Tab-separated table of C-alpha atoms in Angstrom:
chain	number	residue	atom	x	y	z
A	184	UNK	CA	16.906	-90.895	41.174
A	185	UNK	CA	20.096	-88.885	41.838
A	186	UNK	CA	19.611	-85.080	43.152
A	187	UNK	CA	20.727	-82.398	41.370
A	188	UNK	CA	23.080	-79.714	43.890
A	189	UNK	CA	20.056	-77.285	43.336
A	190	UNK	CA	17.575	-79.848	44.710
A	191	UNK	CA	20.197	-80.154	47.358
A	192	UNK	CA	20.507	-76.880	48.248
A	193	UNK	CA	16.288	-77.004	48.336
A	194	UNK	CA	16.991	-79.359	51.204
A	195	UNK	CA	19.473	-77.525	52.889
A	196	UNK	CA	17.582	-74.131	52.901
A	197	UNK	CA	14.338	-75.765	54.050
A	198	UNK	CA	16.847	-77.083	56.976
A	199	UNK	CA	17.659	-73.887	57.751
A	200	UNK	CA	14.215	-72.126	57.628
A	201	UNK	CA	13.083	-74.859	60.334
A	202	UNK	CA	16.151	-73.934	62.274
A	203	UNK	CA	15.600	-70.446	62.323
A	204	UNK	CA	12.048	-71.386	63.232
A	205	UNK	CA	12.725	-72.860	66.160
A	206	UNK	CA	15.354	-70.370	67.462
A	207	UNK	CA	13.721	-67.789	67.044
A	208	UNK	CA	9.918	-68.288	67.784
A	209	UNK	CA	9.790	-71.244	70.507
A	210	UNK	CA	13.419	-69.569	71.593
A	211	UNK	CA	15.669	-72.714	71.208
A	212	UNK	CA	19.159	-72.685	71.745
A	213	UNK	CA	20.870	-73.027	68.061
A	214	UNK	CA	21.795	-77.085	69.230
A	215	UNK	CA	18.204	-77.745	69.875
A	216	UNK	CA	17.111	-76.697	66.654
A	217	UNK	CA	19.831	-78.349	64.765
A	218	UNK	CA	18.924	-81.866	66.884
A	219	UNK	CA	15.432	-81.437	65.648
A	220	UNK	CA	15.662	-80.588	62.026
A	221	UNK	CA	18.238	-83.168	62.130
A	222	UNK	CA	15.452	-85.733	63.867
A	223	UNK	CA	12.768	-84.747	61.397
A	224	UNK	CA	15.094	-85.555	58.339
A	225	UNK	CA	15.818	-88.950	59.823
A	226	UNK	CA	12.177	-89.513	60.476
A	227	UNK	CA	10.679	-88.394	57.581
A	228	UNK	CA	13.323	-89.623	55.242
A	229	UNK	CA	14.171	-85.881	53.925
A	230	UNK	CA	17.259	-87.112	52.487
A	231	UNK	CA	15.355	-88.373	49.662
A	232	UNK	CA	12.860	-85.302	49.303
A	233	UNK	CA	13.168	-83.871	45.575
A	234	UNK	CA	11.324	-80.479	46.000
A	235	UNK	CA	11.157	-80.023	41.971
A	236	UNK	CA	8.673	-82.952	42.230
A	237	UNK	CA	6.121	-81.007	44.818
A	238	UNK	CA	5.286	-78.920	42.779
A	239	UNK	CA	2.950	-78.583	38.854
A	240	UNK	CA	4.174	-78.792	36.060
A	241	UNK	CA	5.751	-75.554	34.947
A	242	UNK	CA	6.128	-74.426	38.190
A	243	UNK	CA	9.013	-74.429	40.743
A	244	UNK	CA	9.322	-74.632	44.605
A	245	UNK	CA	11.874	-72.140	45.845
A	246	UNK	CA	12.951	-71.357	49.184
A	247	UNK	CA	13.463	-67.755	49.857
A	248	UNK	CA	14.126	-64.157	51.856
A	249	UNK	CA	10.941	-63.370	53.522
A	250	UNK	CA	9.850	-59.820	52.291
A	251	UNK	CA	9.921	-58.570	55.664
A	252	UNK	CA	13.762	-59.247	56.589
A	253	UNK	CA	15.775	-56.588	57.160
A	254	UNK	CA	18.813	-55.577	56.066
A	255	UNK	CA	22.135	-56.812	57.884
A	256	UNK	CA	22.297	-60.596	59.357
A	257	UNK	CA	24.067	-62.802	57.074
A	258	UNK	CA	21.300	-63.908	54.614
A	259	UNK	CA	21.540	-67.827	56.023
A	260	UNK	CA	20.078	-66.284	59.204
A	261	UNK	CA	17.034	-64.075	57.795
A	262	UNK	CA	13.849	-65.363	57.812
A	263	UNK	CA	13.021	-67.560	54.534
A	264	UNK	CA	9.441	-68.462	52.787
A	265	UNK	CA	8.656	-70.991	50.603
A	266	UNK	CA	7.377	-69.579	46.970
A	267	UNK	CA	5.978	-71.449	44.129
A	268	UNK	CA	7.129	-69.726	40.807
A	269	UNK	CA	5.562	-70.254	37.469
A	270	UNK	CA	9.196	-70.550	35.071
A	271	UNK	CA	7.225	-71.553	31.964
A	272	UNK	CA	4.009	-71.357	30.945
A	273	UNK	CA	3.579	-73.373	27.657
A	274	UNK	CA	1.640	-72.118	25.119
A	275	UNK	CA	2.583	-68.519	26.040
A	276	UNK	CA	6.287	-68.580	26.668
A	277	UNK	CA	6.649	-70.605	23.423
A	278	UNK	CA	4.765	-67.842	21.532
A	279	UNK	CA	6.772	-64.940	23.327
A	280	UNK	CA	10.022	-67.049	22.251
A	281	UNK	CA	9.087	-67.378	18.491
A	282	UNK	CA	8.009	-63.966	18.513
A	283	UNK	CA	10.743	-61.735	19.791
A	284	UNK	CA	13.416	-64.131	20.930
A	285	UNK	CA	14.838	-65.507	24.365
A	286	UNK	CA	16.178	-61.981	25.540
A	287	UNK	CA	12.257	-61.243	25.876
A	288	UNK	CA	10.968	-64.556	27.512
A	289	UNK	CA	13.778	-64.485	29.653
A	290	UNK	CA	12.721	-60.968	31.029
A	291	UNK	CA	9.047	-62.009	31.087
A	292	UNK	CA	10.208	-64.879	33.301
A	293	UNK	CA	11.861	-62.571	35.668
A	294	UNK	CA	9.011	-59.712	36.072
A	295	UNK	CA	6.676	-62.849	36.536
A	296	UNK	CA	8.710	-64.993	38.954
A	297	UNK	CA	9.791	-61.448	41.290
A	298	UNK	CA	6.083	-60.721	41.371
A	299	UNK	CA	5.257	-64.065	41.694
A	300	UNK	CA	7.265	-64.507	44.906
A	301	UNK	CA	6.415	-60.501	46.149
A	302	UNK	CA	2.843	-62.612	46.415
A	303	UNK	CA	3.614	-64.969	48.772
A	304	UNK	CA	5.788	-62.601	50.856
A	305	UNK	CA	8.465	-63.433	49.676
A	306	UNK	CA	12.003	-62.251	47.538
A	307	UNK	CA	14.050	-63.413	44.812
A	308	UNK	CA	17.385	-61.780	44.807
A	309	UNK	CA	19.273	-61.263	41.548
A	310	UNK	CA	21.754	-64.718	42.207
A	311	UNK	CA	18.191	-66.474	42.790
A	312	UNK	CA	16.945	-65.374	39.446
A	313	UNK	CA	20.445	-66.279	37.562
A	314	UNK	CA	20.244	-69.384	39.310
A	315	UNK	CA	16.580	-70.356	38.366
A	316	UNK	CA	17.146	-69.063	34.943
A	317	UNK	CA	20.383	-70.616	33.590
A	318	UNK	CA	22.703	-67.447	33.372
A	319	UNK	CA	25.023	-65.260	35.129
A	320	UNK	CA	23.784	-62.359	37.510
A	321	UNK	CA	25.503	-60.010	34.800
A	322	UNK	CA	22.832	-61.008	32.183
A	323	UNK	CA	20.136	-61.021	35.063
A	324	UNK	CA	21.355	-57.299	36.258
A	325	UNK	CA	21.452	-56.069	32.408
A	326	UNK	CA	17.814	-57.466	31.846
A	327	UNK	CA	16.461	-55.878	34.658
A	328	UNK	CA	17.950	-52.811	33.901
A	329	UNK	CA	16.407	-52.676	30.299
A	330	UNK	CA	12.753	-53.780	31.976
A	331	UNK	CA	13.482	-50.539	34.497
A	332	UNK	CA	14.002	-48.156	31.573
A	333	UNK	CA	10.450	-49.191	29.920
A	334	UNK	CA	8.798	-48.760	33.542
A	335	UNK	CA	8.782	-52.205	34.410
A	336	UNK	CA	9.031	-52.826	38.862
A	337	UNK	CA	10.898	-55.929	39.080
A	338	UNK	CA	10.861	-56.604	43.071
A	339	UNK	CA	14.516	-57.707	43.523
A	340	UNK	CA	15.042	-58.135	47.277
A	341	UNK	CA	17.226	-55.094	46.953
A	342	UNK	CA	14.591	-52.863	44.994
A	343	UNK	CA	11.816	-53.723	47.579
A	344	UNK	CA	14.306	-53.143	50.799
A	345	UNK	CA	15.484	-49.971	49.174
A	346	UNK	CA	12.103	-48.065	47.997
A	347	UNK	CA	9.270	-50.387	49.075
A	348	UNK	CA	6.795	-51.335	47.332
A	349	UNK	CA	5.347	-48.925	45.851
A	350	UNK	CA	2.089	-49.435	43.080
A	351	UNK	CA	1.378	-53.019	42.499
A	352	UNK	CA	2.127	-54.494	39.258
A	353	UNK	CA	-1.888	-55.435	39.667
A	354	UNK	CA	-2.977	-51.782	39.714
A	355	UNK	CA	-1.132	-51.184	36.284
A	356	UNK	CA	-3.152	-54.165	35.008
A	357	UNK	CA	-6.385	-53.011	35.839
A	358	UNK	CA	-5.868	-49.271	34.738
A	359	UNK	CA	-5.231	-50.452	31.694
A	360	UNK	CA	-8.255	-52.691	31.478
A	361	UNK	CA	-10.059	-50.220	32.249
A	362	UNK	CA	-8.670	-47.866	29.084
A	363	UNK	CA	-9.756	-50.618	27.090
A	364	UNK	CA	-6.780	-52.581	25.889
A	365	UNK	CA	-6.935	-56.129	25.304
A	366	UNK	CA	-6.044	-58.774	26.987
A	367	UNK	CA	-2.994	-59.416	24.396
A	368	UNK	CA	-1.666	-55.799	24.702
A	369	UNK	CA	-1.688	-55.913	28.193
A	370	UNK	CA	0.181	-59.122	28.247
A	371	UNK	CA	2.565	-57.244	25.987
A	372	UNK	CA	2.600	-54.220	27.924
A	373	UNK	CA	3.119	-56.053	31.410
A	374	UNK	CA	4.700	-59.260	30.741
A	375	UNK	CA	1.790	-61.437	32.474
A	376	UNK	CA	0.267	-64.171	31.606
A	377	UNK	CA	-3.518	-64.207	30.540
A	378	UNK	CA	-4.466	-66.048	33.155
A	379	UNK	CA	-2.932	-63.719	35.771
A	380	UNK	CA	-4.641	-60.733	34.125
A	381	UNK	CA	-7.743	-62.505	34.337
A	382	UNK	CA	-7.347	-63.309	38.172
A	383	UNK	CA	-6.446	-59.118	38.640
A	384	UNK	CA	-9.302	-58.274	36.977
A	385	UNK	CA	-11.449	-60.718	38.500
A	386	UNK	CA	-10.416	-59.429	41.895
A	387	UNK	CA	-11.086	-56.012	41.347
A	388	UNK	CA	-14.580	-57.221	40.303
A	389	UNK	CA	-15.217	-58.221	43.495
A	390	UNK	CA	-13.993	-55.161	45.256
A	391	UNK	CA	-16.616	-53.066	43.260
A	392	UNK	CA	-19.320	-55.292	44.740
A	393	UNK	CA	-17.659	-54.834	48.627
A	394	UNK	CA	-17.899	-51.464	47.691
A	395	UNK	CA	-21.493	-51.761	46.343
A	396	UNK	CA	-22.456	-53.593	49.410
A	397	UNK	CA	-20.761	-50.820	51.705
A	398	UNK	CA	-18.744	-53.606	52.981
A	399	UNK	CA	-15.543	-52.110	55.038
A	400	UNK	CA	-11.509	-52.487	53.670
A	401	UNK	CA	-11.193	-55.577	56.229
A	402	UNK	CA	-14.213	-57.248	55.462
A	403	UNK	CA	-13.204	-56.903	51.570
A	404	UNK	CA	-9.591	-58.178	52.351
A	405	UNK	CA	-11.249	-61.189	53.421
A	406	UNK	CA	-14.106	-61.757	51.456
A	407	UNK	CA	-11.887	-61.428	47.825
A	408	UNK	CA	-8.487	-62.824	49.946
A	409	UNK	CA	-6.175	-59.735	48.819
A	410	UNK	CA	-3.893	-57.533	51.406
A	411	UNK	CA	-5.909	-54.320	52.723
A	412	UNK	CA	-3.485	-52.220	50.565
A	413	UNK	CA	-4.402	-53.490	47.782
A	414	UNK	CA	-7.539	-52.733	48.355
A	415	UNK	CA	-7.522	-49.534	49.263
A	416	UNK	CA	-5.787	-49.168	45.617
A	417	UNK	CA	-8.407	-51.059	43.555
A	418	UNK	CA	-10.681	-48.451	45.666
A	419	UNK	CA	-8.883	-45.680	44.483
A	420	UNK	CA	-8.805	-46.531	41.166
A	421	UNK	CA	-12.549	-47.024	40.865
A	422	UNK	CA	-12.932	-43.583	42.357
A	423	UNK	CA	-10.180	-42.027	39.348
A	424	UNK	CA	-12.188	-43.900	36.686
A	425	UNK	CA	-15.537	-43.691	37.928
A	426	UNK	CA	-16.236	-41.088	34.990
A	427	UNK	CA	-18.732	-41.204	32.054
A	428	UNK	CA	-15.297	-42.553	29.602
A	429	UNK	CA	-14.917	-45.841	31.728
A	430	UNK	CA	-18.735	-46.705	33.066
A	431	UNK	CA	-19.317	-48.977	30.254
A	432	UNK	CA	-16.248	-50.927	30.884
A	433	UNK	CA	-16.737	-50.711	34.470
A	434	UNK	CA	-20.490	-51.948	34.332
A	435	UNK	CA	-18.715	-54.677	32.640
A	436	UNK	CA	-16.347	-55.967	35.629
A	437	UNK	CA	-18.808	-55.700	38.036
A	438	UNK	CA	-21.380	-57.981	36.038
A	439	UNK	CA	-18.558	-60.423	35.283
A	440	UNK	CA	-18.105	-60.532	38.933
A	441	UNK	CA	-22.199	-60.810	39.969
A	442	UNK	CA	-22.428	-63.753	37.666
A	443	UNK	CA	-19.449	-65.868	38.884
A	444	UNK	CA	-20.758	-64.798	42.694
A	445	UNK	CA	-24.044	-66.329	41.586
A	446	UNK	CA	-22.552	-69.104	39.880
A	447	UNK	CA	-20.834	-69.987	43.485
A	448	UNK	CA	-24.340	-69.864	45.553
A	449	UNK	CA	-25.873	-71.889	43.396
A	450	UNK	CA	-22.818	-74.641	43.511
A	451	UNK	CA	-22.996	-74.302	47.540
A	452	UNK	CA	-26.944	-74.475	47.416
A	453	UNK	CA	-26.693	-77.762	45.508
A	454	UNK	CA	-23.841	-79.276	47.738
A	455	UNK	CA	-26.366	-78.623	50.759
A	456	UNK	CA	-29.048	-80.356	49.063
């Protein structure tokens, strides 16, 4: 099968990630690290990689700024991540689509892909997005704009090197959880997927029972596999809602998250068996 110039380009950024790699953390000279990457290719046949195909269906593989390069080097030189971005999601993008149109599912795909990628330390830019997406940076730059002005973040590798990052998309989710909106109007509200409001929520669950536990931030980074800052946010949320108005719905989360806990020591009780 013939590759398309994006797979291509795939190729030629991975190249280049290596590369930088090389140079700059075993402190090769630039030839030496083009000799290698150039070695590997030959070896492991990387002219015929397809990175579209490594990854499930829906989803993309996407080479990209690492969230932690600065500004200034020419962007071939920064240090690059590999993200994989959900562009559709079928059931749900088809419904957004018949529902209010492609202007909406387009912007959906955008605050979900930038997030997406912010995950995995990583950062689409506004060319990435057009280029993912189908359209010119002028439609990309518009949407983003109208997502701004309804108090959307979407973490463009500009945004995030200008401000930071600021509150997590994932500490909107759960405060509104928490005021009791449903899992639709969330989705509305925030442009994520069911699923991903599920995982949130789930998470936070589990940072209520670190807490319950008296377990430390590090220890609950690890246990529930989130960044300290985030929770020291999920903590700080429980501690604004921990009021008479939100103990039923809390009381809820934090049995959600004692019975899938259970559910796993049982499952690793019976492998040991």
């Amino acid at each position: 099968m013939a590759k398309t110039s994006q797979q291509r380009v795939e190729v030629k950024n991975r190249d280049k990630q290596l590369k930088y790699i090389l140079e700059n953390e075993f402190e090769l000279s630039p030839r030496e690290s083009e000799s290698i990457v150039k070695t590997a290719n030959e070896i492991y046949e990387l002219e015929n990689y397809e990175p579209s195909h490594q990854a499930d269906r829906g989803k993309i593989v996407r080479t990209v700024i690492s969230k932690d390069a600065k500004h200034g080097p020419r962007l071939e030189e920064l240090p690059k991540v590999n993200v994989t971005l959900t562009k559709d999601i079928q059931k749900e993008d088809k419904n957004l689509y018949r529902k209010e149109g492609k202007t909406s599912l387009r912007q959906s795909k955008i605050l979900r892909m930038t997030n997406e990628a912010l995950e995995q330390d990583g950062l689409l830019t506004q060319e990435d997005l057009a280029d993912i997406l189908e359209v010119s940076v002028r439609t990309i730059r518009r949407d983003i704009k109208k997502l701004e002005k309804r108090d959307f973040d979407v973490p463009t590798r500009g945004v995030y090197q200008d401000i930071g990052s600021g509150v997590s998309h994932k500490t909107k989710i759960i405060k509104l959880h928490l005021e009791y909106h449903t899992y639709s109007e969330i989705q509305r509200k925030t442009r994520h997927s069911s699923a991903a409001i599920k995982r949130y929520i789930t998470s936070f669950g589990r940072v209520l029972l670190s807490l319950k536990n008296d377990l430390s931030t590090k220890q609950t980074a690890h246990i529930v596999g989130i960044s300290e800052k985030l929770v020291k946010e999920y903590t700080e949320i429980y501690l604004q809602y921990n009021t008479d108005e939100y103990q039923e719905r809390l009381a809820d989360i934090v049995n959600l998250a004692e019975s899938k806990a259970a559910v796993r020591t049982a499952a690793k009780k019976g492998a040991l068996k």
